[in-house]
mmCIF file of C-alpha atoms in Angstrom:
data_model
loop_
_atom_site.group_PDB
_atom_site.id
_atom_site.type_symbol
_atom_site.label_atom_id
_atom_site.label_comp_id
_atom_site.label_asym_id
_atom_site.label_seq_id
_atom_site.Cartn_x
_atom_site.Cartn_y
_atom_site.Cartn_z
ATOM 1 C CA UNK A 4 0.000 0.000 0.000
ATOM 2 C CA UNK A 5 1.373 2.993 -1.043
ATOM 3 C CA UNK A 6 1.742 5.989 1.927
ATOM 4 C CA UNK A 7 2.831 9.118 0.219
ATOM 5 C CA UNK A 8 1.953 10.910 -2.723
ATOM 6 C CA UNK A 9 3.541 13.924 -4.435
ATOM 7 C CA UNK A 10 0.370 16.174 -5.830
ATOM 8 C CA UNK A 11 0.540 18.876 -8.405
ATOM 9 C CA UNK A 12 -2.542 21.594 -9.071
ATOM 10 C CA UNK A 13 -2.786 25.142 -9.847
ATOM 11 C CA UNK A 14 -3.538 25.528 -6.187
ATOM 12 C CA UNK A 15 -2.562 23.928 -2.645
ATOM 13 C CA UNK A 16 -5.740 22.858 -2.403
ATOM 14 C CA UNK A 17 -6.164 21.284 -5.643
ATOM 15 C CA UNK A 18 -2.527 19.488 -5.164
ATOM 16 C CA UNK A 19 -3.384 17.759 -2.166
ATOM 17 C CA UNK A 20 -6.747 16.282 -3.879
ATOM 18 C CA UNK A 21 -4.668 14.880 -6.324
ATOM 19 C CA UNK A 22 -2.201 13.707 -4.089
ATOM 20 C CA UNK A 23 -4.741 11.927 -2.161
ATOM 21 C CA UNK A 24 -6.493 10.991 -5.497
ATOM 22 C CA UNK A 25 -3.526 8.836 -6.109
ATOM 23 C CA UNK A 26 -2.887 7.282 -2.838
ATOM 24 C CA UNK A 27 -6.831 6.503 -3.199
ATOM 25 C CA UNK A 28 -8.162 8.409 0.062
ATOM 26 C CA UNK A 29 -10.640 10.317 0.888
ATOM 27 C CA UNK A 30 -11.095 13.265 3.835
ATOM 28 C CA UNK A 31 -11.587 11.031 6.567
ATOM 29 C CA UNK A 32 -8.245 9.321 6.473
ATOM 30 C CA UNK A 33 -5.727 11.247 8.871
ATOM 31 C CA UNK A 34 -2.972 12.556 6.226
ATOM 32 C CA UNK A 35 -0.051 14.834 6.664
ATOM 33 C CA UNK A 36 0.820 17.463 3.984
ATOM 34 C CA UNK A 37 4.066 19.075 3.305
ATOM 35 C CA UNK A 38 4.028 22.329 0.919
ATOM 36 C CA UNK A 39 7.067 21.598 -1.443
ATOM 37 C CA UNK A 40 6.242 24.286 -3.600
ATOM 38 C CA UNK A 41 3.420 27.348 -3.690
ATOM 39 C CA UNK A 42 2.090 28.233 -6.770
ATOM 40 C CA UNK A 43 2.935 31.067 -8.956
ATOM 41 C CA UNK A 44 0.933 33.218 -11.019
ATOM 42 C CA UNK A 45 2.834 33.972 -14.714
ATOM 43 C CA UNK A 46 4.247 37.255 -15.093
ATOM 44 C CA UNK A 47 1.774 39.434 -17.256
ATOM 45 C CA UNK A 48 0.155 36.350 -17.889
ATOM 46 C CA UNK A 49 2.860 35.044 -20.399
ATOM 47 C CA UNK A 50 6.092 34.692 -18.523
ATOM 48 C CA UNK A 51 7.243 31.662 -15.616
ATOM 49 C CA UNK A 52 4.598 30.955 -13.028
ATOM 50 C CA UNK A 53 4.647 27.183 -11.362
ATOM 51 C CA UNK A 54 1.741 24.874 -10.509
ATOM 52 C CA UNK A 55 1.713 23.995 -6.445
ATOM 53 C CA UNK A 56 3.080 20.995 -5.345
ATOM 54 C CA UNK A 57 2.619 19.125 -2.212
ATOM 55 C CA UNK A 58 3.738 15.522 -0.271
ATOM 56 C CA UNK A 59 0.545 13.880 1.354
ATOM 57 C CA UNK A 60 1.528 11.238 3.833
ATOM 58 C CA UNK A 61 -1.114 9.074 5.455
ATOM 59 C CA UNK A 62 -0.428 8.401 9.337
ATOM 60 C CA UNK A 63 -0.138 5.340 9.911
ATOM 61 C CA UNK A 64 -0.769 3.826 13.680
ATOM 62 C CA UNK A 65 1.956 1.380 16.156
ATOM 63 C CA UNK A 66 -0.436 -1.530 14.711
ATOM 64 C CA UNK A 67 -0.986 -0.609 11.411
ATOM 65 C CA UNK A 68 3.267 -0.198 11.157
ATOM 66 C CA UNK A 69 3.037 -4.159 13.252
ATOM 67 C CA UNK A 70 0.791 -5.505 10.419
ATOM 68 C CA UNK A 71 3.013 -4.463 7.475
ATOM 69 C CA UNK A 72 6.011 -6.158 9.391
ATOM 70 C CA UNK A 73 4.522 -9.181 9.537
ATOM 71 C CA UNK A 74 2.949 -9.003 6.340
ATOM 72 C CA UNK A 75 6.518 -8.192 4.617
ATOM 73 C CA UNK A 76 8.068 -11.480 6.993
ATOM 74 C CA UNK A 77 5.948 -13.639 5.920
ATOM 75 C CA UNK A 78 6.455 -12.818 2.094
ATOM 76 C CA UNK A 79 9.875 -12.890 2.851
ATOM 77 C CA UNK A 80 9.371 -16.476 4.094
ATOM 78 C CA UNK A 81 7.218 -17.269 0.855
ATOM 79 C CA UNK A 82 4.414 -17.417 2.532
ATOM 80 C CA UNK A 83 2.040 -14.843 0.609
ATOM 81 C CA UNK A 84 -0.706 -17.000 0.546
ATOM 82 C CA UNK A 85 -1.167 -16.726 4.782
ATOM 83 C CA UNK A 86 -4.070 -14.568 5.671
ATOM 84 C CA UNK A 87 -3.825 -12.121 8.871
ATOM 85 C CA UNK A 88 -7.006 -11.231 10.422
ATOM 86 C CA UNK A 89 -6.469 -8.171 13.112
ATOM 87 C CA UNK A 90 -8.925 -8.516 16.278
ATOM 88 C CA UNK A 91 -8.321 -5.032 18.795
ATOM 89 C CA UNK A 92 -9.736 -4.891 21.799
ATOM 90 C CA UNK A 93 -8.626 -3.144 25.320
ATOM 91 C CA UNK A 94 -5.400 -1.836 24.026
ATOM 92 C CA UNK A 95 -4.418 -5.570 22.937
ATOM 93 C CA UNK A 96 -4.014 -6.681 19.800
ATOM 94 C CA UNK A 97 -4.085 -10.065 18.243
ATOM 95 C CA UNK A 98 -2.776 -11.081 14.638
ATOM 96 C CA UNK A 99 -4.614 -14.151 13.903
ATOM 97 C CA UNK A 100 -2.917 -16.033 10.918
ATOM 98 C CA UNK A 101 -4.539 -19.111 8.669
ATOM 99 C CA UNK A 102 -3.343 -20.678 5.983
ATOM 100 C CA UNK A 103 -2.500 -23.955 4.228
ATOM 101 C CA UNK A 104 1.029 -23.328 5.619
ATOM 102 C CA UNK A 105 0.784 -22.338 8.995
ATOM 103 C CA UNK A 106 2.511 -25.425 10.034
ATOM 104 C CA UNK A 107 5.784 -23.497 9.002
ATOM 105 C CA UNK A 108 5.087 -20.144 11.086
ATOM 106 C CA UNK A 109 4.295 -22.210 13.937
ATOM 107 C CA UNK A 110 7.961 -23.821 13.807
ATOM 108 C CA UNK A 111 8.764 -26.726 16.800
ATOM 109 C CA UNK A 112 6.997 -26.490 19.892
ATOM 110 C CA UNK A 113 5.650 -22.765 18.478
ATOM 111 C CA UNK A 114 9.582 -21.621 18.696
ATOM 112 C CA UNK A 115 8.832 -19.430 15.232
ATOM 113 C CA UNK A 116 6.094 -18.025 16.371
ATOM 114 C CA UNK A 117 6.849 -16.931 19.406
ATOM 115 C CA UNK A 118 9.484 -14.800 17.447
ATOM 116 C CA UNK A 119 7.265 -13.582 14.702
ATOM 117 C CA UNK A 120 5.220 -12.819 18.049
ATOM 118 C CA UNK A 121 8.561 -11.408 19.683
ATOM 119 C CA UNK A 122 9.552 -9.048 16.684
ATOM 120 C CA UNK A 123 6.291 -7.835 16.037
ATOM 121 C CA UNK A 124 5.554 -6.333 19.537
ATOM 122 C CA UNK A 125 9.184 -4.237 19.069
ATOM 123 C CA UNK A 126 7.839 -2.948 15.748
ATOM 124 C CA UNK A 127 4.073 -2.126 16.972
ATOM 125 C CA UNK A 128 6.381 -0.744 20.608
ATOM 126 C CA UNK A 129 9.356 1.455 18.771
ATOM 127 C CA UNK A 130 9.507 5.074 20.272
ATOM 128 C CA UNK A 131 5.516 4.806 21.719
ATOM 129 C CA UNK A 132 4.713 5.372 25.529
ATOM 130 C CA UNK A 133 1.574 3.502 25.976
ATOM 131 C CA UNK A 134 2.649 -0.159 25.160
ATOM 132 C CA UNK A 135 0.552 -2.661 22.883
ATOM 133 C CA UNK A 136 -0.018 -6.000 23.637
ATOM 134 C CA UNK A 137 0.574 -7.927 20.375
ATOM 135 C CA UNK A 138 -0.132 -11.382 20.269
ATOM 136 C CA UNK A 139 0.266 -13.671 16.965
ATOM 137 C CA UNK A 140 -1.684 -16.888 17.046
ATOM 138 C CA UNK A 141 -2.896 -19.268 14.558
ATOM 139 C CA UNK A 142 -6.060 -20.726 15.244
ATOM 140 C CA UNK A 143 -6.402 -21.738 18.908
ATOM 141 C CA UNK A 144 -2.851 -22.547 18.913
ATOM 142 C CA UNK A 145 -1.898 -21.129 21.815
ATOM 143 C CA UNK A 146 -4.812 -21.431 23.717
ATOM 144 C CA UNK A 147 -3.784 -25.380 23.218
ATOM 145 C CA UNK A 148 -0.351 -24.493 24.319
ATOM 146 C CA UNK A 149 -1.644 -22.923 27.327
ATOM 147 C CA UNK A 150 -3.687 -26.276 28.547
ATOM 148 C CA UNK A 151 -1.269 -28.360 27.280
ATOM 149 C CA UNK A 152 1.569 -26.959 30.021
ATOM 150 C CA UNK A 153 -0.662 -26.622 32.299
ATOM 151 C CA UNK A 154 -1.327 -30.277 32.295
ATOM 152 C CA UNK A 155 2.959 -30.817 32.544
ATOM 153 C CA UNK A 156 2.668 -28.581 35.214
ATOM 154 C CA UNK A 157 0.381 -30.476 37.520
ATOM 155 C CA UNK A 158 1.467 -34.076 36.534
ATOM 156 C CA UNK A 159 4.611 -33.477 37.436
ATOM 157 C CA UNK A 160 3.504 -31.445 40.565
ATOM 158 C CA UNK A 161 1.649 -34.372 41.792
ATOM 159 C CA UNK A 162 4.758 -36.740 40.649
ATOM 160 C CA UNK A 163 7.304 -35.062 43.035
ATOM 161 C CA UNK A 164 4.926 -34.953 46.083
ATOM 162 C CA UNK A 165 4.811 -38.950 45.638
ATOM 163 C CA UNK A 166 8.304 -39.235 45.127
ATOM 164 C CA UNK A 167 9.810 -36.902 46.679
ATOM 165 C CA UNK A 168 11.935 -36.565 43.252
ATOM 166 C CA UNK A 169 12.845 -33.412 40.598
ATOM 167 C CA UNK A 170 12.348 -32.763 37.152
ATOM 168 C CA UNK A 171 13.848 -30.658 34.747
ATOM 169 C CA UNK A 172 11.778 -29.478 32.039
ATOM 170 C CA UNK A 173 13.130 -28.127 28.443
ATOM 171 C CA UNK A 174 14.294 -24.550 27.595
ATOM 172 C CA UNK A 175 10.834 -22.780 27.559
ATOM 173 C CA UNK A 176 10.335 -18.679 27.052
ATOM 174 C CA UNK A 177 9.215 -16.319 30.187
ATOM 175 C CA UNK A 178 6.053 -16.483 29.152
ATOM 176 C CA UNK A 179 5.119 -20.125 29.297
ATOM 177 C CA UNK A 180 7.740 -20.662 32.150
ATOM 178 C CA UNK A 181 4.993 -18.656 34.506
ATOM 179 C CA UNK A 182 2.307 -21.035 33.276
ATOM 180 C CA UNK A 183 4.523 -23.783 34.243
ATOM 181 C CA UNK A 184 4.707 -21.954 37.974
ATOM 182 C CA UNK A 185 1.305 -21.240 38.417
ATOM 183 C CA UNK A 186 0.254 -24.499 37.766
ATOM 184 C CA UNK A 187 2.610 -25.809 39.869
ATOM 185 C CA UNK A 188 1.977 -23.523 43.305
ATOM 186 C CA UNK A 189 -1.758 -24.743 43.044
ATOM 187 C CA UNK A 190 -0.441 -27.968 44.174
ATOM 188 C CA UNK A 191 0.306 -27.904 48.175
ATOM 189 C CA UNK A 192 3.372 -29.635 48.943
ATOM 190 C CA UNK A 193 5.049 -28.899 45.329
ATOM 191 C CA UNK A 194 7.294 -25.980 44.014
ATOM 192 C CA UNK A 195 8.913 -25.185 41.079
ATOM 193 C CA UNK A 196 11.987 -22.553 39.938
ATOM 194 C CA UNK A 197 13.601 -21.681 37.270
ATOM 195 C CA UNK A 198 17.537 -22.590 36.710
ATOM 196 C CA UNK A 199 19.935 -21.681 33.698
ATOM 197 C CA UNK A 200 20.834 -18.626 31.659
ATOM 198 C CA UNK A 201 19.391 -17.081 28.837
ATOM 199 C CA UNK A 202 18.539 -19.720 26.223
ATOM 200 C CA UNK A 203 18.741 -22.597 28.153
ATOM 201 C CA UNK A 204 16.759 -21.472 31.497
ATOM 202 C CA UNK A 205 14.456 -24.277 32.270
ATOM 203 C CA UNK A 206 12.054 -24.870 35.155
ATOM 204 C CA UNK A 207 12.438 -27.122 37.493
ATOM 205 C CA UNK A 208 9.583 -29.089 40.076
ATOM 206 C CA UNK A 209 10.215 -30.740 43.042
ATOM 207 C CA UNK A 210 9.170 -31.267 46.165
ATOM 208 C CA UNK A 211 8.613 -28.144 48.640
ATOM 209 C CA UNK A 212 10.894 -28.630 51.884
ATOM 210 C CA UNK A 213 8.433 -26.535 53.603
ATOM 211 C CA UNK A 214 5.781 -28.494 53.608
ATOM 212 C CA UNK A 215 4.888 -29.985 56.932
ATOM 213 C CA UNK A 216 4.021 -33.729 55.303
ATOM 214 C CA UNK A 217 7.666 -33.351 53.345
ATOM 215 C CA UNK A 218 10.280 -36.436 53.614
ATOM 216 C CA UNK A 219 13.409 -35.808 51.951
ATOM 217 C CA UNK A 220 13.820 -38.985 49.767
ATOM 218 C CA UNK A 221 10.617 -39.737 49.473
ATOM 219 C CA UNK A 222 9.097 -42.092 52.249
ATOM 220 C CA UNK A 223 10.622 -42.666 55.315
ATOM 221 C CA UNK A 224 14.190 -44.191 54.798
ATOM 222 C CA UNK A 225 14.139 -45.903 58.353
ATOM 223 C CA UNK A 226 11.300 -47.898 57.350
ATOM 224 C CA UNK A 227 12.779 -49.402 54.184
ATOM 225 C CA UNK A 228 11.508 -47.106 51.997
ATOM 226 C CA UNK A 229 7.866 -48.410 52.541
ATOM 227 C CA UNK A 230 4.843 -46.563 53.930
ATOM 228 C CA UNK A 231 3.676 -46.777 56.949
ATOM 229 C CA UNK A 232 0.521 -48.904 57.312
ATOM 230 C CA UNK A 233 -1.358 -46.591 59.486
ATOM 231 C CA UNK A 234 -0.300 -43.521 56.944
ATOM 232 C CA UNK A 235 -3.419 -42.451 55.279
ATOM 233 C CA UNK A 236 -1.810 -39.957 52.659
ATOM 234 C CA UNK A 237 -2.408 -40.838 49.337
ATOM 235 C CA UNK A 238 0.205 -38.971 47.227
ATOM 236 C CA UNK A 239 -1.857 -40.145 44.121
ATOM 237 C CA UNK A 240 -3.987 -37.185 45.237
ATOM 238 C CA UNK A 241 -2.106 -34.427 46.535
ATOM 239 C CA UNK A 242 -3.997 -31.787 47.945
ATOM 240 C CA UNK A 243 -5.168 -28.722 45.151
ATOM 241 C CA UNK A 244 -5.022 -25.238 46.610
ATOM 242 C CA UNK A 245 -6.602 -23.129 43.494
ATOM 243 C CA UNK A 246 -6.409 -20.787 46.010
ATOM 244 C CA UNK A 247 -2.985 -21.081 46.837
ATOM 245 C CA UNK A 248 -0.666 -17.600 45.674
ATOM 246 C CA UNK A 249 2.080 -18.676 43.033
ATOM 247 C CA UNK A 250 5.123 -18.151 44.141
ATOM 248 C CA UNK A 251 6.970 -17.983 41.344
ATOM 249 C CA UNK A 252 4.695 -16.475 38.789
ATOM 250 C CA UNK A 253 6.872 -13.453 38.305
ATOM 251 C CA UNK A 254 3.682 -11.016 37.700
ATOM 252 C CA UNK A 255 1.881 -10.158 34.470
ATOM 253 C CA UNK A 256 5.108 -10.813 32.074
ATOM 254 C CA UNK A 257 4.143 -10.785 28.604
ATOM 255 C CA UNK A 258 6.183 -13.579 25.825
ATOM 256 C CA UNK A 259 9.999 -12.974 26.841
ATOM 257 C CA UNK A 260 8.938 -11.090 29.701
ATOM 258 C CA UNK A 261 10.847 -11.180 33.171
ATOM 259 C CA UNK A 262 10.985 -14.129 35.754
ATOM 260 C CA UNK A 263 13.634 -13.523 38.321
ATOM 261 C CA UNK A 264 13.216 -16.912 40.145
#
């Protein structure tokens, strides 16, 4: 789409309506116009005199500059025939894409799309106070994301309050890390942190020492390592707080946002 026009007319006036008449406007669309050149009248009405001239540039918005990033990427990528549907609402923003090929923006485990996601929000972001939320889904693609870690989350929760046993997940972004966490610290008697730098910080679950029903090990060690027959705890069902604060949440990061623990 073409955002500037140079218009020529025997007045200002008439300049900027062709200048507009070529960018294919009308008066309601929020331009800005830069006098190159006033006109002037000929001399005796022979000699010199010079039409106006004017530049007519139409403002363009943080998401309307977001859009025609993505749009250019995923050219770039040869993927013209991928559709993006723009849904604002609340000072959020979501690009929803759909396609034949939107197996390839998705990428492993939604790795490319979390960057088209990533690069996106800097564009829609650049030199603006008031930040946008921009989010770039396909489908329900992340919504399945979403349910799908919280699911890890909670198995594994309930897994080291039965064993008494770790577990390191994969390299995951800020953003799904804290989904990780929150599902986690609904689960009394289970906690989770995050350990590793940059690319490779991970989350690990485990156990929480401070629980009062906590045996390091798992079960008692001077029994064996069996339960105790009068023990009615049933670690197949540990307790579910939905109540229960996360602890490790981090607060109300976006995708690549900050998690300190």
């Amino acid at each position: 789409m073409i955002k500037e026009a140079f218009g020529v007319g025997s007045t200002e006036l008439d300049a900027i309506e062709d200048a507009k008449k070529q960018l294919g406007i009308d008066d309601t669309v929020d331009v800005e116009i830069e006098v190159i050149q006033r006109p002037e009248k000929k001399k005796f009405g022979l000699f010199g005199g010079a039409p106006a001239k004017v530049k007519v540039t139409v403002k363009t918005s943080p998401i309307d500059n977001a859009e025609t990033f993505l749009r250019n990427v995923l050219d770039k990528m040869q993927l013209s025939d991928i559709s993006i549907e723009r849904r604002e609402k609340d000072g959020a923003v979501e690009f929803d894409l759909s396609g034949d090929n939107v197996g390839y923006v998705i990428g492993r485990r939604g790795e490319t799309l979390d960057s088209l996601q990533y690069l996106t929000s800097l564009v829609a972001n650049h030199g603006e106070e008031d930040y946008v939320k921009i989010t770039v889904n396909t489908g329900n693609y992340r919504e399945k994301r979403e349910k799908t870690l919280e699911i890890l989350g909670r198995k594994l929760a309930f897994k080291a309050v039965k064993t008494g046993r770790k577990s390191n997940l994969e390299p995951m972004n800020p953003y799904e890390r804290r989904i990780i966490h929150t599902a986690v610290q609904k689960v009394n008697g289970a906690t989770s942190w995050s350990e590793g730098e940059n690319a490779n910080r991970h989350v690990v679950i485990g156990p929480d020492p401070k629980a009062s029903n906590y045996r390091k090990g798992g079960y008692n060690k001077g029994r064996g390592g069996r339960r105790p027959y009068n023990s009615k705890r049933n670690f197949n069902s540990a307790p579910v707080n939905p109540d229960r604060e996360p602890l490790n949440e981090g607060g109300e990061t976006g995708l690549y946002g900050r998690i300190d623990k």
